[in-house]
Short mmCIF file of C-alpha atoms in Angstrom, two decimals:
data_model
loop_
_atom_site.label_atom_id
_atom_site.label_comp_id
_atom_site.label_asym_id
_atom_site.label_seq_id
_atom_site.Cartn_x
_atom_site.Cartn_y
_atom_site.Cartn_z
CA MET A 1 -0.90 -32.42 26.22
CA LYS A 2 0.77 -34.16 23.30
CA LYS A 3 -1.02 -31.84 20.89
CA SER A 4 0.21 -28.71 22.69
CA ALA A 5 3.78 -29.97 22.73
CA LEU A 6 3.59 -30.76 19.01
CA LEU A 7 2.16 -27.30 18.27
CA ALA A 8 4.98 -25.66 20.19
CA SER A 9 7.61 -27.73 18.41
CA ILE A 10 6.08 -26.85 15.05
CA ILE A 11 6.17 -23.14 15.85
CA LEU A 12 9.51 -22.98 17.65
CA GLY A 13 11.36 -25.93 16.19
CA LEU A 14 12.75 -27.40 19.39
CA GLY A 15 14.02 -30.96 19.50
CA SER A 16 15.53 -33.20 22.15
CA ALA A 17 16.64 -31.69 25.44
CA PHE A 18 20.41 -32.00 25.16
CA ALA A 19 23.31 -32.04 22.74
CA THR A 20 23.10 -33.05 19.10
CA ASP A 21 21.67 -36.57 19.03
CA GLU A 22 23.29 -39.65 17.51
CA ASN A 23 21.88 -38.72 14.10
CA GLY A 24 23.15 -35.13 14.19
CA TRP A 25 19.85 -33.28 14.83
CA ALA A 26 19.99 -30.07 16.88
CA SER A 27 19.22 -30.21 20.59
CA THR A 28 16.85 -27.95 22.49
CA TYR A 29 19.83 -26.16 24.04
CA GLU A 30 21.35 -25.41 20.65
CA SER A 31 18.06 -24.25 19.14
CA LEU A 32 17.18 -22.05 22.12
CA SER A 33 20.67 -20.55 22.20
CA ALA A 34 20.12 -19.08 18.74
CA PHE A 35 17.65 -16.60 20.32
CA GLN A 36 20.33 -15.10 22.63
CA LYS A 37 22.28 -12.19 21.20
CA SER A 38 25.36 -12.19 23.43
CA PRO A 39 27.73 -15.19 23.59
CA VAL A 40 27.89 -14.61 27.35
CA SER A 41 24.75 -15.23 29.40
CA LYS A 42 23.75 -12.93 32.25
CA ASP A 43 25.17 -15.34 34.82
CA GLY A 44 28.54 -15.30 33.04
CA THR A 45 28.33 -18.69 31.33
CA LEU A 46 29.49 -18.98 27.74
CA ASN A 47 27.04 -19.75 24.96
CA PRO A 48 28.85 -20.88 21.79
CA TYR A 49 25.60 -21.11 19.81
CA ALA A 50 24.32 -17.59 20.54
CA ASN A 51 23.25 -14.89 18.09
CA ARG A 52 22.04 -16.94 15.12
CA PRO A 53 19.11 -14.86 13.77
CA GLY A 54 19.38 -16.51 10.37
CA TYR A 55 18.82 -19.90 12.01
CA VAL A 56 15.35 -18.93 13.31
CA LYS A 57 14.41 -16.39 10.61
CA PRO A 58 12.25 -18.89 8.64
CA ILE A 59 9.85 -18.92 11.59
CA ILE A 60 8.94 -15.23 11.20
CA ASP A 61 9.25 -15.39 7.40
CA ASN A 62 6.51 -18.01 7.25
CA LEU A 63 4.48 -16.75 10.19
CA GLY A 64 4.51 -13.18 8.86
CA ASN A 65 3.31 -14.24 5.42
CA VAL A 66 0.55 -16.40 6.92
CA LEU A 67 -0.77 -13.68 9.24
CA ASN A 68 -0.70 -11.02 6.53
CA SER A 69 -3.05 -13.11 4.38
CA ASN A 70 -6.85 -13.31 4.25
CA TRP A 71 -7.63 -9.71 5.21
CA TYR A 72 -10.19 -9.29 2.42
CA VAL A 73 -12.76 -11.58 0.81
CA SER A 74 -13.99 -9.10 -1.83
CA ALA A 75 -12.93 -5.79 -3.36
CA SER A 76 -16.50 -4.52 -2.85
CA VAL A 77 -17.90 -3.51 0.52
CA PRO A 78 -21.71 -3.14 0.41
CA GLN A 79 -23.67 -0.17 1.69
CA SER A 80 -26.10 -2.52 3.43
CA PHE A 81 -25.09 -4.13 6.72
CA THR A 82 -23.06 -7.32 6.21
CA PHE A 83 -21.77 -9.92 8.68
CA GLU A 84 -19.07 -12.52 8.01
CA ALA A 85 -17.29 -15.32 9.87
CA GLY A 86 -14.99 -18.20 9.10
CA LEU A 87 -11.72 -20.10 9.52
CA PRO A 88 -9.35 -18.78 6.84
CA ILE A 89 -6.12 -20.70 6.36
CA SER A 90 -2.93 -19.80 4.54
CA ILE A 91 -0.54 -22.59 3.59
CA ILE A 92 3.12 -22.02 2.73
CA SER A 93 5.39 -24.68 1.28
CA ILE A 94 8.69 -25.10 3.09
CA GLY A 95 11.40 -25.07 0.44
CA ASP A 96 15.16 -25.02 0.20
CA ASP A 97 15.28 -21.31 1.03
CA ASP A 98 13.76 -22.18 4.45
CA ARG A 99 16.25 -24.94 5.16
CA ASN A 100 19.54 -23.11 4.56
CA TYR A 101 20.92 -19.62 5.03
CA THR A 102 24.23 -17.80 4.63
CA GLU A 103 26.14 -17.11 7.84
CA ASN A 104 28.96 -14.58 8.13
CA ALA A 105 31.83 -15.24 10.52
CA GLU A 106 35.03 -13.40 11.41
CA PHE A 107 38.29 -15.36 11.09
CA LEU A 108 41.70 -13.74 11.41
CA GLY A 109 40.19 -10.34 10.73
CA GLN A 110 38.39 -11.45 7.60
CA SER A 111 34.68 -12.05 7.01
CA ILE A 112 33.85 -15.52 5.76
CA ALA A 113 30.42 -16.43 4.34
CA TYR A 114 29.27 -20.03 4.42
CA GLU A 115 25.98 -21.88 4.00
CA THR A 116 24.51 -23.53 7.08
CA PRO A 117 21.20 -25.19 8.03
CA THR A 118 18.28 -23.32 9.55
CA ILE A 119 15.93 -24.71 12.16
CA PHE A 120 14.15 -26.46 9.24
CA GLY A 121 17.44 -27.77 7.82
CA GLU A 122 19.24 -31.09 7.65
CA HIS A 123 21.15 -32.95 10.36
CA ARG A 124 24.92 -33.16 10.66
CA ASP A 125 26.90 -35.88 8.97
CA MET A 126 28.14 -37.73 12.06
CA THR A 127 31.18 -39.02 10.18
CA GLN A 128 32.43 -35.42 10.12
CA ALA A 129 33.82 -33.48 13.07
CA ASP A 130 31.61 -30.95 14.87
CA ASP A 131 32.20 -27.60 13.18
CA GLY A 132 30.22 -25.42 15.60
CA ARG A 133 27.12 -25.09 13.43
CA ILE A 134 23.59 -25.54 14.69
CA TYR A 135 21.88 -28.14 12.56
CA GLY A 136 18.22 -28.66 11.75
CA ASN A 137 15.46 -29.82 14.04
CA LYS A 138 14.21 -33.31 13.36
CA THR A 139 10.50 -32.44 13.72
CA LEU A 140 10.57 -29.33 11.55
CA ASN A 141 12.75 -30.91 8.91
CA GLY A 142 9.96 -33.38 8.22
CA LEU A 143 7.34 -30.67 7.66
CA GLY A 144 6.35 -29.84 4.10
CA VAL A 145 4.07 -26.86 4.81
CA PHE A 146 3.62 -24.11 7.41
CA THR A 147 0.28 -22.71 8.60
CA TYR A 148 -1.37 -20.94 11.54
CA PRO A 149 -5.07 -21.41 12.42
CA TYR A 150 -7.36 -18.64 13.69
CA ILE A 151 -10.99 -17.51 13.79
CA GLN A 152 -12.07 -14.40 11.86
CA LEU A 153 -15.18 -12.22 12.23
CA GLY A 154 -16.17 -9.12 10.26
CA ALA A 155 -18.92 -6.60 9.66
CA SER A 156 -19.47 -3.79 7.16
CA PHE A 157 -21.80 -0.83 6.63
CA TYR A 158 -21.81 2.07 4.15
CA HIS A 159 -18.84 0.66 2.22
CA ALA A 160 -16.60 0.47 5.33
CA ARG A 161 -15.56 -2.89 6.82
CA VAL A 162 -13.88 -3.96 10.06
CA VAL A 163 -12.40 -7.41 10.69
CA PHE A 164 -11.27 -9.13 13.89
CA ARG A 165 -9.33 -12.36 14.22
CA GLY A 166 -7.98 -14.32 17.14
CA MET A 167 -6.81 -17.59 18.62
CA PHE A 168 -6.24 -18.30 22.30
CA LEU A 169 -5.02 -21.50 23.96
CA PRO A 170 -4.57 -22.13 27.71
CA SER A 171 -1.25 -22.99 29.30
CA ILE A 172 -0.84 -26.72 28.77
CA SER A 173 2.32 -28.74 29.30
CA GLU A 174 5.28 -27.13 27.51
CA LEU A 175 3.15 -24.48 25.80
CA THR A 176 2.83 -21.74 28.42
CA LYS A 177 1.21 -19.10 26.21
CA PHE A 178 -0.36 -18.96 22.78
CA ASN A 179 -2.53 -16.06 21.64
CA LEU A 180 -3.30 -14.05 18.55
CA PHE A 181 -5.30 -10.87 18.06
CA GLY A 182 -5.68 -8.91 14.86
CA PHE A 183 -7.89 -6.28 13.31
CA GLY A 184 -8.34 -5.02 9.77
CA LEU A 185 -10.02 -2.10 8.00
CA GLN A 186 -11.30 -1.82 4.44
CA TYR A 187 -13.09 0.80 2.36
CA SER A 188 -14.31 0.44 -1.23
CA PHE A 189 -14.69 3.25 -3.76
CA GLY A 190 -16.83 1.68 -6.49
CA HIS A 191 -19.99 3.58 -5.55
CA PHE A 192 -18.22 6.82 -6.55
CA PHE A 193 -17.64 5.84 -10.20
CA GLN A 194 -19.46 2.64 -11.20
CA TYR A 195 -22.60 4.51 -12.37
CA MET A 196 -20.49 6.45 -14.90
CA LEU A 197 -19.00 3.30 -16.49
CA PRO A 198 -20.45 1.34 -19.40
CA PRO A 199 -22.40 -1.75 -18.32
CA ALA A 200 -19.53 -4.15 -19.08
CA ALA A 201 -17.21 -2.27 -16.68
CA GLN A 202 -19.67 -1.69 -13.85
CA PRO A 203 -18.67 -4.88 -11.94
CA LEU A 204 -15.22 -3.29 -11.37
CA ASP A 205 -14.40 -2.12 -7.85
CA VAL A 206 -11.35 -0.83 -5.94
CA SER A 207 -10.68 -0.76 -2.20
CA ILE A 208 -7.89 -0.14 0.30
CA VAL A 209 -7.12 -2.63 3.08
CA PHE A 210 -5.10 -2.42 6.30
CA GLY A 211 -4.39 -5.32 8.65
CA TYR A 212 -2.47 -5.67 11.94
CA ASN A 213 -1.67 -8.77 14.02
CA THR A 214 -0.03 -9.30 17.38
CA SER A 215 0.77 -12.75 18.70
CA GLY A 216 2.43 -14.06 21.86
CA ILE A 217 3.99 -17.51 22.21
CA GLY A 218 5.50 -18.93 25.39
CA TYR A 219 7.48 -22.18 25.53
CA ARG A 220 9.11 -24.07 28.41
CA PRO A 221 10.73 -27.29 27.18
CA GLU A 222 11.05 -30.35 29.32
CA ASP A 223 14.04 -30.32 31.71
CA TYR A 224 14.19 -26.50 31.68
CA GLU A 225 13.19 -23.80 34.14
CA GLY A 226 11.81 -20.48 32.90
CA GLU A 227 10.50 -19.99 29.39
CA LEU A 228 11.13 -18.54 25.96
CA ASN A 229 8.72 -15.75 24.92
CA LEU A 230 8.17 -14.73 21.32
CA ASP A 231 6.21 -11.56 20.52
CA VAL A 232 5.19 -11.32 16.88
CA SER A 233 3.68 -8.31 15.10
CA THR A 234 2.71 -7.89 11.45
CA THR A 235 1.15 -5.20 9.26
CA ASN A 236 -0.28 -5.25 5.76
CA PHE A 237 -1.44 -2.35 3.57
CA ALA A 238 -2.85 -3.10 0.11
CA PHE A 239 -4.90 -1.85 -2.82
CA VAL A 240 -7.40 -4.44 -4.03
CA ILE A 241 -8.95 -4.46 -7.51
CA GLY A 242 -11.89 -6.77 -8.14
CA TYR A 243 -14.07 -7.67 -11.11
CA LYS A 244 -17.16 -9.88 -11.31
CA PRO A 245 -17.53 -11.55 -14.72
CA VAL A 246 -20.72 -13.09 -13.34
CA SER A 247 -22.68 -12.18 -10.24
CA PHE A 248 -21.42 -15.05 -8.05
CA ILE A 249 -17.70 -15.03 -9.01
CA GLU A 250 -15.16 -12.27 -8.31
CA VAL A 251 -11.54 -12.17 -9.49
CA MET A 252 -9.26 -10.02 -7.31
CA MET A 253 -5.72 -8.70 -7.48
CA SER A 254 -3.91 -6.94 -4.63
CA LEU A 255 -0.72 -4.87 -4.51
CA GLY A 256 0.73 -3.65 -1.25
CA TYR A 257 3.39 -3.65 1.45
CA GLN A 258 3.81 -5.94 4.44
CA SER A 259 6.04 -6.12 7.51
CA ALA A 260 6.68 -8.75 10.19
CA GLU A 261 8.83 -8.80 13.33
CA MET A 262 9.61 -11.35 16.05
CA LYS A 263 11.04 -10.28 19.43
CA SER A 264 12.37 -12.89 21.85
CA SER A 265 12.67 -12.58 25.62
CA GLY A 266 12.75 -14.72 28.75
CA HIS A 267 15.22 -16.82 30.74
CA LEU A 268 15.91 -20.56 30.62
CA LYS A 269 18.07 -22.95 32.63
CA CYS A 270 18.68 -26.61 31.94
CA VAL A 271 17.95 -28.73 35.05
CA ALA A 272 18.25 -32.31 33.77
CA LYS A 273 19.33 -33.94 37.04
CA GLU A 274 20.07 -37.37 35.64
CA PHE A 275 23.25 -36.08 34.05
CA GLY A 276 24.86 -35.35 37.42
CA ASN A 277 27.53 -32.66 37.50
CA PRO A 278 27.25 -29.66 35.17
CA ASP A 279 28.34 -30.47 31.66
CA TYR A 280 27.87 -27.40 29.45
CA SER A 281 28.61 -29.32 26.27
CA ARG A 282 25.45 -31.29 26.94
CA GLY A 283 23.45 -28.29 28.17
CA TYR A 284 23.05 -29.24 31.86
CA GLY A 285 23.20 -26.23 34.18
CA ALA A 286 23.59 -23.76 31.30
CA THR A 287 21.40 -20.67 31.06
CA ILE A 288 19.95 -18.92 28.04
CA ASP A 289 18.66 -15.33 27.90
CA PRO A 290 16.70 -14.87 24.65
CA ASP A 291 16.75 -11.26 23.42
CA ILE A 292 17.19 -11.08 19.65
CA THR A 293 14.77 -9.36 17.24
CA VAL A 294 14.32 -10.86 13.79
CA GLU A 295 12.62 -9.24 10.79
CA GLY A 296 10.48 -11.26 8.40
CA ASN A 297 9.74 -10.76 4.71
CA ASN A 298 9.25 -6.99 4.78
CA GLY A 299 8.38 -5.39 1.48
CA PHE A 300 6.23 -5.82 -1.62
CA ARG A 301 3.21 -8.13 -1.48
CA PHE A 302 1.15 -9.39 -4.42
CA GLY A 303 -2.00 -11.49 -4.44
CA LEU A 304 -4.49 -13.14 -6.79
CA GLU A 305 -7.76 -14.50 -5.40
CA ILE A 306 -11.07 -15.87 -6.62
CA ALA A 307 -14.18 -15.54 -4.43
CA PHE A 308 -17.45 -17.40 -4.85
CA GLN A 309 -20.85 -16.33 -3.51
CA LEU A 310 -22.82 -19.56 -3.32
CA GLY A 311 -26.36 -19.04 -2.11
CA LYS A 312 -27.07 -16.29 0.40
CA SER A 313 -24.13 -16.82 2.76
CA PHE A 314 -21.46 -19.34 1.66
CA HIS A 315 -18.45 -17.31 0.47
CA PRO A 316 -15.32 -19.43 -0.09
CA VAL A 317 -12.11 -17.80 -1.35
CA VAL A 318 -9.00 -19.41 -2.82
CA GLY A 319 -5.90 -17.59 -3.94
CA PHE A 320 -2.17 -17.16 -4.34
CA ASP A 321 0.07 -14.64 -2.53
CA TYR A 322 3.70 -13.67 -2.93
CA ALA A 323 5.77 -11.77 -0.37
CA GLY A 324 9.34 -12.98 -0.58
CA LYS A 325 7.93 -16.47 -1.07
CA SER A 326 4.73 -18.04 -2.34
CA SER A 327 1.71 -19.06 -0.27
CA TRP A 328 -1.83 -20.30 -0.88
CA THR A 329 -4.94 -18.93 0.80
CA THR A 330 -7.91 -21.21 1.38
CA ASN A 331 -10.98 -19.55 2.91
CA VAL A 332 -13.04 -22.66 2.26
CA LEU A 333 -15.05 -22.36 5.48
CA TYR A 334 -16.12 -18.73 5.16
CA PHE A 335 -19.62 -17.25 5.40
CA LYS A 336 -20.84 -13.79 4.43
CA GLN A 337 -24.43 -12.59 4.83
CA GLN A 338 -25.77 -9.26 3.52
CA PHE A 339 -28.91 -7.78 5.06
CA GLY A 340 -30.59 -5.65 2.41
CA GLU A 341 -30.02 -4.75 -1.23
CA ASP A 342 -27.74 -2.02 -2.58
CA LYS A 343 -28.78 0.29 -5.40
CA THR A 344 -27.57 -0.66 -8.85
CA PRO A 345 -25.26 1.68 -10.80
CA ASP A 346 -28.17 2.52 -13.13
CA GLU A 347 -30.36 3.50 -10.17
CA ILE A 348 -27.58 5.69 -8.79
CA ALA A 349 -27.10 7.32 -12.21
CA LYS A 350 -30.84 8.09 -12.40
CA GLU A 351 -30.81 9.68 -8.94
CA LYS A 352 -27.81 11.84 -9.85
CA GLY A 353 -29.32 12.80 -13.22
CA PHE A 354 -26.34 11.32 -15.02
CA VAL A 355 -26.94 10.29 -18.65
CA ARG A 356 -24.28 7.80 -19.71
CA GLY A 357 -22.81 8.68 -23.13
CA ALA A 358 -24.28 12.22 -23.30
CA LYS A 359 -21.98 15.00 -24.55
CA LYS A 360 -21.03 17.68 -22.07
CA SER A 361 -22.21 20.50 -24.38
CA GLU A 362 -25.64 18.93 -24.76
CA THR A 363 -25.93 18.32 -21.06
CA ALA A 364 -24.89 21.88 -20.28
CA ALA A 365 -27.33 23.31 -22.83
CA GLU A 366 -30.19 21.27 -21.41
CA SER A 367 -29.38 22.31 -17.87
CA ALA A 368 -29.08 25.99 -18.90
CA GLU A 369 -32.41 26.12 -20.89
CA PRO A 370 -35.00 28.21 -18.93
CA ALA A 371 -38.39 26.69 -18.19
CA ASN A 372 -41.80 28.52 -17.75
CA GLU A 373 -40.23 31.97 -17.58
CA THR A 374 -42.18 35.20 -18.43
CA PRO A 375 -40.95 36.79 -21.72
CA VAL A 376 -38.97 39.99 -21.27
CA ASP A 377 -40.44 43.19 -22.87
CA ASN A 378 -37.58 44.74 -24.77
CA THR A 379 -39.62 47.83 -25.92
CA TYR A 380 -37.50 50.93 -25.68
CA GLU A 381 -39.00 53.68 -23.52
CA GLN A 382 -38.19 57.28 -24.36
CA PRO A 383 -37.33 59.60 -21.50
CA GLU A 384 -39.94 62.19 -20.61
CA GLY A 385 -39.45 65.79 -21.95
CA SER A 386 -37.35 64.79 -24.92
CA ALA A 387 -38.10 65.95 -28.46
CA GLU A 388 -38.63 62.41 -29.58
CA ALA A 389 -41.20 61.92 -26.82
CA GLU A 390 -43.17 65.07 -27.80
CA GLU A 391 -43.14 64.05 -31.45
CA ALA A 392 -44.33 60.61 -30.57
CA SER A 393 -47.16 62.10 -28.44
CA ALA A 394 -48.24 64.28 -31.29
CA GLU A 395 -48.36 61.36 -33.65
CA GLU A 396 -50.40 59.34 -31.18
CA ALA A 397 -52.94 62.16 -30.53
CA PRO A 398 -56.57 61.27 -31.51
CA ALA A 399 -57.84 62.60 -34.81
CA ASP A 400 -61.17 63.91 -33.32
CA ASP A 401 -59.22 66.42 -31.18
CA PHE A 402 -58.00 68.10 -34.37
CA SER A 403 -61.52 68.17 -35.80
CA GLU A 404 -62.93 69.95 -32.79
CA ASP A 405 -60.29 72.68 -32.99
CA SER A 406 -61.10 73.28 -36.68
CA SER A 407 -64.84 73.72 -36.13
CA ASP A 408 -64.21 76.29 -33.43
CA GLU A 409 -62.32 78.43 -35.87
#
């Protein structure tokens, strides 16, 4: 139960149940209120901390980057059947850009921009008056990295690959829901051109990759009724270029586009009875209706990875990704087994009759040269009845015919 509560606090960044504590850390009520768009709840109560998408945006920024990682383990997809499985992990460092953001407020008809903590940010200086900001969560402020574990399975055949990933946890304590499902597709094109390349370039391959994730998280903090629901979706489309300097090492580079989105929903009510009569400044009796949608790091994505094929099946991958911020991929526990052997580029070239380095004119001449054909008789035949034909017949007449005619005379 303690583990599930810690996991929920890591993902959602929720602290103590009531108002800012004696050290200035945000309360659960303040943190949850950031997910409500309107400053007025459905029951008519005021919510002074509502509509703070920038406060919770680092959650989907980090979660989106993590889930959009690890969709490929090689630029090449074999023709033979291949099975793979593992526990890929992406680790993102939590930096200053995760701990602060710029908020815009309206004051006397003018827009004022000021820097304020996110859910990963610092606590309030208690010597200063409360200025209406939501300050950081104590648990998340102490985190140095962000990650998200899942199991991944894949299979490929005839240069096409499909990948599935998932993670499912039962409802335990404050964590009411936690699930992840994703699928990816990949196709490699090396078999179309590798046989035409010189030997040094034949280990080059190119593929396209698509990945999609959907995740649901439910959280009901202590002393609250109802729950907060977060629905996360991500997509990733990339071109992957890979090269094997040696047979068991592959260097890969990817260029693509990613998107991530987090939708909140649900209904929460603080029911901490020990505080007696309703006191909205402390959260008791207040309601929260989460309904904001927050976009993650949507845009360009770049990656560099190195894969190792050790033995028949051990296939670890380590790499670096950038999509608005940097992350590290560590597929240390990953296994890939190929059943069968693919044809080499030289074998494919021989089957296709391709001679590497041959000139087109020579190849065309060789292909156009006839073989074992009967010679054509080009002798000109005279038409019957012509003067040339009669003269030719006279010339070809036997000499003994003339002798016989002479003796008769």
